[in-house]
Coordinates of C-alpha atoms and ligand atoms in Angstrom, one line a residue:
Chain A
X1 CA 121.2 30.5 57.5
X2 CA 123.9 32.8 58.6
X3 CA 125.6 35.1 56.1
X4 CA 127.7 38.2 55.7
X5 CA 125.6 41.3 54.6
X6 CA 127.1 43.5 52.0
X7 CA 125.5 46.9 50.8
X8 CA 126.4 49.2 48.0
X9 CA 125.4 50.9 44.8
X10 CA 124.0 49.5 41.6
X11 CA 123.0 51.0 38.3
X12 CA 119.4 50.3 38.9
X13 CA 119.5 51.8 42.3
X14 CA 120.9 55.0 40.9
X15 CA 118.6 55.2 37.9
X16 CA 115.4 54.4 39.9
X17 CA 116.6 56.8 42.8
X18 CA 116.4 59.6 40.2
X19 CA 113.1 58.7 39.3
X20 CA 112.1 59.1 42.8
X21 CA 112.4 57.3 46.2
X22 CA 108.7 56.8 46.4
X23 CA 108.4 55.3 43.0
X24 CA 107.3 51.7 42.5
X25 CA 110.7 51.2 40.5
X26 CA 112.9 52.2 43.4
X27 CA 111.0 49.9 45.6
X28 CA 111.5 47.1 43.1
X29 CA 115.2 47.7 42.5
X30 CA 116.1 48.3 46.1
X31 CA 114.1 46.3 48.3
X32 CA 116.2 43.2 47.0
X33 CA 118.5 40.7 48.5
X34 CA 121.0 39.2 46.1
X35 CA 121.9 35.6 46.9
X36 CA 124.1 32.9 45.5
X37 CA 121.9 30.3 43.5
X38 CA 123.2 27.6 45.7
X39 CA 122.4 29.5 48.9
X40 CA 118.9 30.2 47.7
X41 CA 118.4 26.4 46.7
X42 CA 119.4 25.7 50.2
X43 CA 117.0 28.1 51.7
X44 CA 114.3 26.8 49.4
X45 CA 113.5 30.2 47.7
X46 CA 113.5 31.3 44.0
X47 CA 113.8 34.5 42.0
X48 CA 111.2 37.0 43.3
X49 CA 110.2 35.1 46.5
X50 CA 110.4 36.7 49.9
X51 CA 113.3 36.3 52.4
X52 CA 113.7 37.8 55.7
X53 CA 117.2 39.2 56.7
X54 CA 117.7 39.9 60.4
X55 CA 120.8 41.6 62.1
X56 CA 121.5 42.6 65.6
X57 CA 120.1 46.0 64.6
X58 CA 116.9 45.3 62.7
X59 CA 115.0 43.0 60.3
X60 CA 113.3 43.4 56.9
X61 CA 111.7 41.3 54.3
X62 CA 113.1 41.6 50.8
X63 CA 112.6 40.0 47.4
X64 CA 115.2 37.6 46.5
X65 CA 117.1 37.8 43.4
X66 CA 119.6 35.1 42.2
X67 CA 123.2 35.5 41.0
X68 CA 125.3 38.6 41.8
X69 CA 127.1 37.5 44.9
X70 CA 129.3 35.0 46.6
X71 CA 128.1 31.9 48.7
X72 CA 127.5 32.8 52.2
X73 CA 127.0 36.5 51.6
X74 CA 124.1 38.5 50.6
X75 CA 124.3 41.9 48.9
X76 CA 121.5 44.6 49.4
X77 CA 121.6 47.8 47.4
X78 CA 122.1 50.8 49.5
X79 CA 119.0 52.6 50.5
X80 CA 116.4 52.3 53.5
X81 CA 116.0 48.6 53.3
X82 CA 119.6 47.8 53.6
X83 CA 119.9 50.5 56.3
X84 CA 117.2 48.9 58.4
X85 CA 119.9 46.3 59.0
X86 CA 123.0 48.3 59.6
X87 CA 124.8 49.4 62.7
X88 CA 124.9 53.1 63.7
X89 CA 128.2 52.4 65.6
X90 CA 131.1 54.3 64.0
X91 CA 133.9 53.5 66.5
X92 CA 135.0 57.1 66.6
X93 CA 135.2 57.8 62.8
X94 CA 131.7 59.0 61.9
X95 CA 131.3 56.2 59.5
X96 CA 128.6 53.6 60.4
X97 CA 129.1 49.8 59.7
X98 CA 127.5 49.2 56.4
X99 CA 129.4 46.3 55.0
X100 CA 130.2 43.0 56.3
X101 CA 127.7 42.7 59.1
X102 CA 126.5 39.2 60.4
X103 CA 123.1 38.4 59.3
X104 CA 120.6 35.8 59.4
X105 CA 118.5 34.9 56.3
X106 CA 115.3 32.8 56.1
X107 CA 112.6 32.2 53.5
X108 CA 109.2 33.8 54.1
X109 CA 106.9 31.6 52.1
X110 CA 104.1 33.6 50.6
X111 CA 105.6 36.8 52.1
X112 CA 105.9 40.1 50.7
X113 CA 108.8 42.7 50.9
X114 CA 108.6 45.3 53.6
X115 CA 107.1 48.4 52.1
X116 CA 108.3 51.9 52.3
X117 CA 105.4 52.9 54.3
X118 CA 106.1 50.3 56.8
X119 CA 109.6 51.5 57.1
X120 CA 108.5 55.1 57.6
X121 CA 106.0 54.0 60.2
X122 CA 108.9 52.4 62.1
X123 CA 111.1 55.5 62.2
X124 CA 108.1 57.6 63.3
X125 CA 107.0 55.2 65.7
X126 CA 108.6 56.6 68.8
X127 CA 107.5 60.1 68.4
X128 CA 105.2 60.9 65.8
X129 CA 106.2 64.6 66.2
X130 CA 106.8 65.3 62.4
Chain B
X1 CA 115.1 73.3 20.0
X2 CA 118.3 74.4 21.7
X3 CA 121.5 72.2 21.9
X4 CA 123.7 72.8 25.1
X5 CA 127.2 71.5 24.7
X6 CA 129.9 71.0 27.2
X7 CA 127.5 70.5 30.0
X8 CA 128.8 69.2 33.3
X9 CA 126.9 66.2 34.8
X10 CA 125.8 67.0 38.5
X11 CA 125.4 63.4 39.7
X12 CA 128.7 61.6 40.6
X13 CA 132.3 62.8 41.5
X14 CA 133.4 62.2 37.8
X15 CA 131.6 65.5 36.9
X16 CA 131.9 64.5 33.2
X17 CA 131.9 67.7 31.4
X18 CA 131.2 66.5 27.8
X19 CA 127.4 66.2 27.9
X20 CA 125.1 67.6 25.3
X21 CA 121.5 68.4 26.4
X22 CA 118.7 69.2 24.1
X23 CA 116.0 71.6 25.5
X24 CA 112.7 72.2 23.8
X25 CA 110.0 74.7 25.2
X26 CA 111.9 74.9 28.4
X27 CA 112.1 71.1 28.8
X28 CA 115.0 68.8 28.6
X29 CA 114.1 66.3 25.9
X30 CA 117.4 64.3 25.3
X31 CA 121.0 63.8 26.4
X32 CA 124.1 62.8 24.7
X33 CA 127.2 61.3 26.2
X34 CA 125.3 60.8 29.6
X35 CA 125.3 57.6 31.3
X36 CA 122.1 56.0 32.4
X37 CA 122.0 57.5 35.9
X38 CA 122.9 60.9 34.4
X39 CA 120.3 60.6 31.7
X40 CA 117.7 59.8 34.5
X41 CA 118.7 62.7 36.4
X42 CA 118.5 65.1 33.6
X43 CA 115.1 63.6 32.0
X44 CA 113.4 63.1 35.3
X45 CA 114.4 66.5 36.8
X46 CA 110.9 67.8 36.8
X47 CA 109.3 64.8 38.3
X48 CA 108.7 64.1 41.9
X49 CA 109.4 67.7 43.1
X50 CA 109.0 68.7 46.7
X51 CA 106.4 71.2 47.8
X52 CA 107.0 73.8 50.6
X53 CA 105.5 72.3 53.7
X54 CA 105.2 73.0 57.4
X55 CA 103.9 70.1 59.7
X56 CA 102.5 68.3 56.7
X57 CA 100.7 71.2 55.4
X58 CA 101.4 73.0 52.1
X59 CA 102.5 76.6 52.6
X60 CA 104.2 79.4 50.9
X61 CA 108.0 79.3 50.5
X62 CA 108.5 82.4 52.6
X63 CA 106.4 80.7 55.4
X64 CA 108.6 77.5 55.3
X65 CA 111.7 79.6 55.4
X66 CA 110.2 81.6 58.4
X67 CA 109.5 78.4 60.3
X68 CA 112.9 77.0 59.3
X69 CA 114.6 80.0 61.0
X70 CA 112.4 79.7 64.1
X71 CA 113.5 76.0 64.5
X72 CA 117.2 76.9 64.2
X73 CA 116.9 80.0 66.5
X74 CA 115.2 78.1 69.3
X75 CA 117.3 74.9 69.1
X76 CA 120.1 74.4 71.6
X77 CA 122.2 71.9 69.7
X78 CA 121.3 71.9 66.0
X79 CA 122.8 69.8 63.3
X80 CA 123.3 70.9 59.7
X81 CA 123.9 68.1 57.5
X82 CA 124.3 67.1 53.8
X83 CA 125.9 69.7 51.4
X84 CA 127.3 67.1 48.9
X85 CA 124.6 67.3 46.1
X86 CA 124.7 71.2 45.6
X87 CA 127.0 73.8 44.6
X88 CA 129.8 75.3 46.6
X89 CA 128.2 78.7 47.2
X90 CA 125.3 76.8 49.0
X91 CA 127.9 75.1 50.9
X92 CA 129.5 78.3 52.0
X93 CA 126.1 79.6 53.2
X94 CA 125.8 76.5 55.3
X95 CA 129.0 77.0 57.1
X96 CA 127.8 80.7 57.8
X97 CA 124.6 79.4 59.1
X98 CA 126.2 76.8 61.3
X99 CA 128.5 79.5 62.8
X100 CA 125.5 81.8 63.5
X101 CA 123.4 79.0 65.2
X102 CA 126.3 77.3 67.1
X103 CA 125.4 74.2 65.1
X104 CA 127.2 70.8 64.4
X105 CA 128.1 71.0 60.6
X106 CA 128.6 67.6 58.8
X107 CA 128.5 66.6 55.3
X108 CA 128.0 63.1 53.5
X109 CA 131.6 62.4 53.5
X110 CA 131.4 61.3 57.2
X111 CA 129.5 58.2 55.8
X112 CA 131.6 57.7 52.4
X113 CA 135.2 59.0 52.5
X114 CA 135.4 60.4 55.9
X115 CA 137.7 57.5 56.9
X116 CA 139.9 58.6 53.8
X117 CA 140.2 62.1 55.2
X118 CA 141.1 60.8 58.6
X119 CA 143.8 58.5 57.1
X120 CA 145.1 61.2 54.9
X121 CA 145.4 63.6 57.9
X122 CA 147.7 60.9 59.5
X123 CA 149.9 60.2 56.8
X124 CA 149.4 62.3 53.7
X125 CA 148.3 61.0 50.1
X126 CA 150.1 61.0 46.9
X127 CA 147.6 62.6 44.5
X128 CA 147.1 63.8 40.9
X129 CA 144.4 64.8 38.5
X130 CA 142.2 62.6 36.4
X131 CA 143.9 64.1 33.3
X132 CA 147.3 62.8 34.4
X133 CA 145.6 59.4 34.9
X134 CA 144.3 59.3 31.3
X135 CA 147.5 60.6 29.8
X136 CA 150.0 58.6 31.7
X137 CA 148.8 55.6 34.0
X138 CA 149.8 52.1 32.7
X139 CA 148.6 50.4 35.7
X140 CA 145.2 50.9 37.2
X141 CA 144.0 49.2 40.3
X142 CA 140.3 49.5 41.3
X143 CA 139.9 48.4 45.2
X144 CA 136.7 48.0 46.8
X145 CA 134.8 50.0 44.2
X146 CA 132.5 49.4 41.2
X147 CA 132.8 52.0 38.8
X148 CA 130.9 50.1 36.2
X149 CA 127.9 50.7 38.3
X150 CA 128.7 53.7 40.5
X151 CA 131.0 55.9 38.2
X152 CA 129.8 54.5 35.0
X153 CA 131.8 56.7 32.5
X154 CA 135.1 56.7 34.7
X155 CA 136.4 53.8 32.8
X156 CA 136.0 55.3 29.3
X157 CA 136.9 59.0 30.2
X158 CA 139.9 58.3 32.5
X159 CA 141.0 54.9 33.4
X160 CA 140.6 52.0 31.2
X161 CA 140.0 52.8 27.5
X162 CA 140.4 56.7 26.8
X163 CA 142.9 57.7 24.2
X164 CA 145.5 59.6 26.4
X165 CA 148.6 61.4 25.4
X166 CA 151.1 58.6 26.2
X167 CA 148.6 55.7 26.7
X168 CA 146.2 54.5 24.1
X169 CA 143.2 52.4 25.1
X170 CA 143.0 49.2 26.9
X171 CA 146.1 47.5 25.3
X172 CA 148.6 50.0 26.9
X173 CA 147.0 49.7 30.3
X174 CA 146.9 46.9 32.9
X175 CA 143.8 47.1 35.0
X176 CA 143.3 45.1 38.3
X177 CA 140.1 44.9 40.3
X178 CA 140.2 43.9 43.9
X179 CA 136.9 43.1 45.6
X180 CA 134.8 40.8 47.7
X181 CA 132.8 39.8 44.8
X182 CA 133.0 39.8 41.0
X183 CA 130.8 42.7 39.7
X184 CA 130.4 44.4 36.2
X185 CA 133.8 46.0 36.8
X186 CA 135.5 42.7 37.2
X187 CA 134.6 41.9 33.5
X188 CA 136.3 45.0 32.2
X189 CA 139.7 44.4 33.7
X190 CA 142.8 42.2 33.2
X191 CA 143.0 40.8 36.6
X192 CA 140.4 40.2 39.2
X193 CA 141.7 39.5 42.9
X194 CA 139.0 38.4 45.4
X195 CA 139.7 39.4 48.9
X196 CA 137.7 37.9 51.7
X197 CA 135.1 40.3 53.2
X198 CA 136.4 42.6 56.1
X199 CA 140.1 41.5 55.3
X200 CA 141.5 44.2 53.1
X201 CA 143.8 45.4 55.6
X202 CA 145.5 42.1 55.8
X203 CA 146.0 41.9 52.2
X204 CA 147.2 45.5 51.9
X205 CA 149.6 44.7 54.6
X206 CA 150.9 41.5 52.8
X207 CA 151.3 43.7 49.6
X208 CA 153.4 46.1 51.5
X209 CA 155.6 43.2 52.9
X210 CA 155.9 41.9 49.3
X211 CA 156.8 45.2 47.9
X212 CA 159.6 45.5 50.5
X213 CA 160.8 42.1 49.4
X214 CA 159.7 39.9 52.3
X215 CA 158.4 36.3 51.5
X216 CA 154.6 36.4 51.7
X217 CA 152.2 33.5 52.1
X218 CA 148.3 33.5 51.4
X219 CA 146.4 36.5 53.0
X220 CA 142.7 37.4 53.1
X221 CA 142.1 34.3 50.8
X222 CA 144.6 35.6 48.1
X223 CA 147.4 33.1 47.3
X224 CA 151.0 34.3 48.1
X225 CA 152.0 34.0 44.5
X226 CA 149.2 36.4 43.4
X227 CA 150.3 38.9 46.0
X228 CA 153.9 38.6 44.9
X229 CA 152.9 38.9 41.4
X230 CA 150.8 42.2 42.0
X231 CA 153.5 43.7 44.1
X232 CA 156.0 43.0 41.2
X233 CA 153.6 44.6 38.8
X234 CA 153.1 47.7 40.8
X235 CA 156.8 48.2 41.4
X236 CA 157.4 47.7 37.7
X237 CA 154.9 50.1 36.2
X238 CA 155.9 53.6 34.9
X239 CA 152.7 55.5 36.4
X240 CA 150.3 53.5 38.8
X241 CA 147.2 54.4 40.6
X242 CA 144.8 52.9 43.1
X243 CA 141.3 54.1 42.9
X244 CA 139.3 53.0 46.0
X245 CA 135.8 53.0 47.2
X246 CA 133.4 52.1 50.1
X247 CA 134.7 48.6 50.0
X248 CA 137.6 50.0 51.9
X249 CA 136.0 52.9 53.9
X250 CA 133.0 51.1 55.2
X251 CA 134.2 47.8 56.0
X252 CA 136.0 46.5 59.0
X253 CA 139.1 48.6 59.7
X254 CA 137.6 51.6 58.0
X255 CA 140.4 54.6 58.2
X256 CA 143.0 51.9 58.9
X257 CA 142.3 50.2 55.7
X258 CA 143.0 53.5 54.1
X259 CA 146.0 54.2 56.0
X260 CA 147.4 50.9 54.8
X261 CA 146.7 51.8 51.2
X262 CA 148.3 55.1 51.6
X263 CA 151.2 53.7 53.1
X264 CA 151.5 51.1 50.4
X265 CA 151.5 53.9 47.8
X266 CA 154.1 55.8 49.7
X267 CA 156.3 52.7 49.7
X268 CA 155.8 52.0 46.0
X269 CA 157.1 55.7 45.3
X270 CA 160.6 54.4 46.4
X271 CA 160.4 52.3 43.0
X272 CA 158.1 54.1 40.6
X273 CA 155.5 56.9 40.4
X274 CA 152.3 55.6 42.2
X275 CA 149.2 57.6 43.2
X276 CA 145.8 57.2 44.9
X277 CA 142.4 58.7 44.6
X278 CA 139.1 58.0 46.4
X279 CA 136.2 57.5 44.1
X280 CA 134.0 60.2 45.4
X281 CA 130.1 59.6 45.1
X282 CA 128.0 62.6 45.1
X283 CA 129.1 65.1 42.6
X284 CA 130.2 67.8 45.0
X285 CA 131.3 66.0 48.0
X286 CA 134.8 66.9 47.4
X287 CA 133.5 70.5 47.2
X288 CA 131.9 70.1 50.6
X289 CA 135.3 68.9 52.1
X290 CA 137.1 71.8 50.3
X291 CA 134.9 74.6 51.3
X292 CA 134.7 73.6 54.9
X293 CA 138.3 73.3 55.1
X294 CA 139.0 76.8 53.5
X295 CA 136.4 78.2 55.7
X296 CA 136.9 76.4 59.1
X297 CA 140.0 74.5 58.8
X298 CA 138.3 71.3 58.9
X299 CA 136.7 69.1 56.3
X300 CA 133.7 67.6 58.2
X301 CA 132.3 66.6 61.6
X302 CA 132.6 70.0 63.4
X303 CA 130.7 72.0 65.8
X304 CA 130.4 75.7 66.4
X305 CA 128.8 75.7 69.8
X306 CA 131.8 77.3 71.3
X307 CA 131.9 80.2 68.7
X308 CA 134.7 78.7 66.9
X309 CA 135.0 75.4 64.9
X310 CA 135.8 72.3 66.8
X311 CA 136.7 69.1 64.9
X312 CA 135.8 65.7 66.1
X313 CA 134.7 62.8 63.9
X314 CA 133.0 60.3 66.0
X315 CA 131.5 63.1 68.0
X316 CA 130.1 65.9 65.7
X317 CA 129.6 63.4 62.8
X318 CA 125.8 63.2 61.9
X319 CA 125.3 59.5 62.6
X320 CA 127.0 59.7 65.9
X321 CA 124.9 62.9 66.9
X322 CA 121.6 61.3 65.7
X323 CA 122.0 57.8 67.2
X324 CA 123.2 59.1 70.6
X325 CA 120.0 61.5 70.3
X326 CA 122.0 64.6 71.1
X327 CA 120.9 67.2 68.5
X328 CA 117.5 68.8 69.0
X329 CA 116.9 70.1 65.5
X330 CA 118.3 69.5 62.2
X331 CA 118.6 71.2 58.8
X332 CA 119.3 68.8 56.0
X333 CA 120.6 70.2 52.7
X334 CA 120.9 68.4 49.6
X335 CA 121.1 64.9 50.9
X336 CA 118.6 62.1 52.1
X337 CA 120.0 60.6 55.3
X338 CA 116.6 58.8 56.0
X339 CA 117.4 56.7 52.9
X340 CA 121.0 56.2 53.7
X341 CA 121.7 56.2 57.4
X342 CA 121.2 53.4 59.8
X343 CA 117.8 53.1 61.3
X344 CA 118.8 54.2 64.7
X345 CA 120.0 57.6 63.4
X346 CA 116.8 57.9 61.3
X347 CA 114.5 57.4 64.2
X348 CA 116.1 60.3 66.2
X349 CA 115.8 62.4 63.0
X350 CA 112.0 61.6 62.8
X351 CA 111.6 62.7 66.6
X352 CA 113.2 66.2 66.3
X353 CA 112.2 69.2 64.2
X354 CA 113.8 68.7 61.0
X355 CA 114.1 71.2 58.0
X356 CA 114.7 69.7 54.6
X357 CA 115.9 71.7 51.6
X358 CA 115.8 69.6 48.6
X359 CA 114.6 69.8 44.9
X360 CA 112.9 66.3 45.2
X361 CA 110.6 64.4 47.6
X362 CA 113.1 62.4 49.6
X363 CA 112.5 60.0 52.5
X364 CA 113.8 62.4 54.9
X365 CA 111.3 65.1 53.5
X366 CA 108.7 62.6 54.5
X367 CA 109.7 62.8 58.1
X368 CA 110.6 66.6 58.2
X369 CA 108.6 69.4 59.8
X370 CA 109.6 71.8 57.3
X371 CA 110.3 71.2 53.5
X372 CA 111.6 73.9 51.4
X373 CA 112.0 72.9 47.6
X374 CA 115.0 74.2 45.8
X375 CA 116.4 74.5 42.2
X376 CA 118.7 71.6 40.9
X377 CA 122.3 72.7 40.8
X378 CA 123.7 71.9 37.4
X379 CA 120.2 71.8 35.8
X380 CA 118.2 74.8 37.1
X381 CA 120.9 76.9 38.5
X382 CA 124.6 77.4 38.0
X383 CA 127.5 77.1 40.5
X384 CA 130.7 75.4 41.1
X385 CA 131.4 71.8 41.9
X386 CA 134.7 70.0 42.7
X387 CA 135.6 66.7 40.8
X388 CA 136.9 63.9 42.6
X389 CA 140.5 64.8 41.9
X390 CA 139.7 68.4 43.5
X391 CA 139.4 70.2 40.0
X392 CA 136.7 72.7 40.3
X393 CA 134.2 73.0 37.3
X394 CA 131.5 75.4 36.6
X395 CA 127.9 73.9 36.5
X396 CA 125.6 75.4 34.0
X397 CA 121.9 76.4 34.1
X398 CA 120.2 74.2 31.3
X399 CA 116.5 75.3 32.0
X400 CA 114.7 78.1 33.9
X401 CA 113.1 77.0 37.2
X402 CA 110.6 78.5 39.5
X403 CA 112.7 77.3 42.5
X404 CA 115.2 79.3 44.6
X405 CA 118.7 77.9 44.6
X406 CA 120.0 76.5 47.7
X407 CA 122.2 79.4 48.4
X408 CA 119.4 81.9 48.2
X409 CA 117.2 79.8 50.6
X410 CA 120.0 79.7 53.1
X411 CA 120.7 83.4 52.9
X412 CA 117.1 84.1 53.6
X413 CA 117.1 81.8 56.6
X414 CA 120.4 83.5 57.8
X415 CA 118.7 86.8 57.5
X416 CA 115.9 85.6 59.7
X417 CA 118.0 83.9 62.1
X418 CA 119.7 87.2 62.7
X419 CA 122.9 87.2 60.5
Ligands
SF4_501 S1 129.9 59.0 35.1 FE1 129.0 60.2 36.8 S2 129.5 62.4 36.1 FE2 129.6 60.9 34.3 S3 127.7 61.0 33.3 FE3 127.6 59.2 34.6 S4 126.9 60.2 36.7 FE4 127.3 61.7 35.4

């Protein structure tokens, strides 16, 4: 299903970030895709099940959560999972494109959200110099 | 038990200065007036702290500082980035270090309100303080922002329910929320206007047309009647303000969206008093813009490789420098780009020698060659921070800390780089 991807702050993201970005709580609150219940139904996913979001710039698996968005759009709290999908093009402003990106969403039956370790590995992938 | 009153919260750009913090045996045990995020920051301040590291090995702070200085000395085109979650003396030191090493210098505003700065440089902005809003505003418009989740006490302290000098509570204010989706903020307001994603510019332009008396039809999914009604309401208020956030700066149009909003406000001033204010995120991101501007003339995205500051967002902004793989070393101060930058930029950051100065373990610290732990400004060391309206406030030291403040770490690096 084609959707528009929106990213931003949430209370849970802020609170869990202060507990620590490597905490389980942060993972649970931020590796999440908020979907409209009708869209979720169409995809055949329920609360807590895995969905894969893919843009031109990357792809991650997230936990689906129902309710907090419009039909045809997906909201992902700001953080490393959202940014695996966003564009680094700034059009001369310095500001990357973090909202309103075209994305594809699909169900991943029995799948698990991408872990922080997996993200770190993908960033280090090219060099391993750190 | 010691009770500290009048504590300034070092989390978001509201810089609430009415917190009460209880300290027992050198530990913070409770907070009053703090929002959930702030409470989490105070009560979890001792958790998940960074350790001094070089190449994944724990070392002394001195050794980490020495290695940081070596990296910056040897780099041809280093980047110094972050600055927004620390106090202004540390920001001042970061400018000095950038000048000394011929670095590019950018702060987090390039990925939050950089577009706001660009637009304001084009056409100016009509500004005021939050105190004036609290005391006088009778029309408040939140556009592309979600204070209920991101600036949690803004509505009660400044914009929706406070008892101001001339405006009391919600009944004497009309509050509008314009956004792409209904959020917790929408539930606090009198009118919610849903704009289609990426089409704010269109709606702002239609509003400008309506304010000028032109006939308007549906724009960005908003019926013409609603646009006309809002334009009339804006013209008819005594003191109106637009608070705006990432919904405008990050979506399609970026600085052009802000330009349209600033011009709408300018037009409205032919009819009434109308103002506009960005909802600044990090507690001292305003300060980062102020300090860089008073020291270099430019608020962000600048470069010192010619020996004097050159300003060019899109070229010297961190996301651009990293995703184009131009910088060959980086020093990240009080920010976590690995958590908040697009992956293409993060990958380059992981491939170059990076120094992180941060109180906490951050995702960037996990990729960095050097990690230097620091004291948390506003909890473990004092300093100055600028509120979202540009008012500077003094941060307090609430508890003692074994960690050095950011400014001292930077001073020591500067000494070793040869300043
Ligand atoms: S609203 Fe912002 S400044 Fe005020 S207590 Fe919450 S996080 Fe701190």
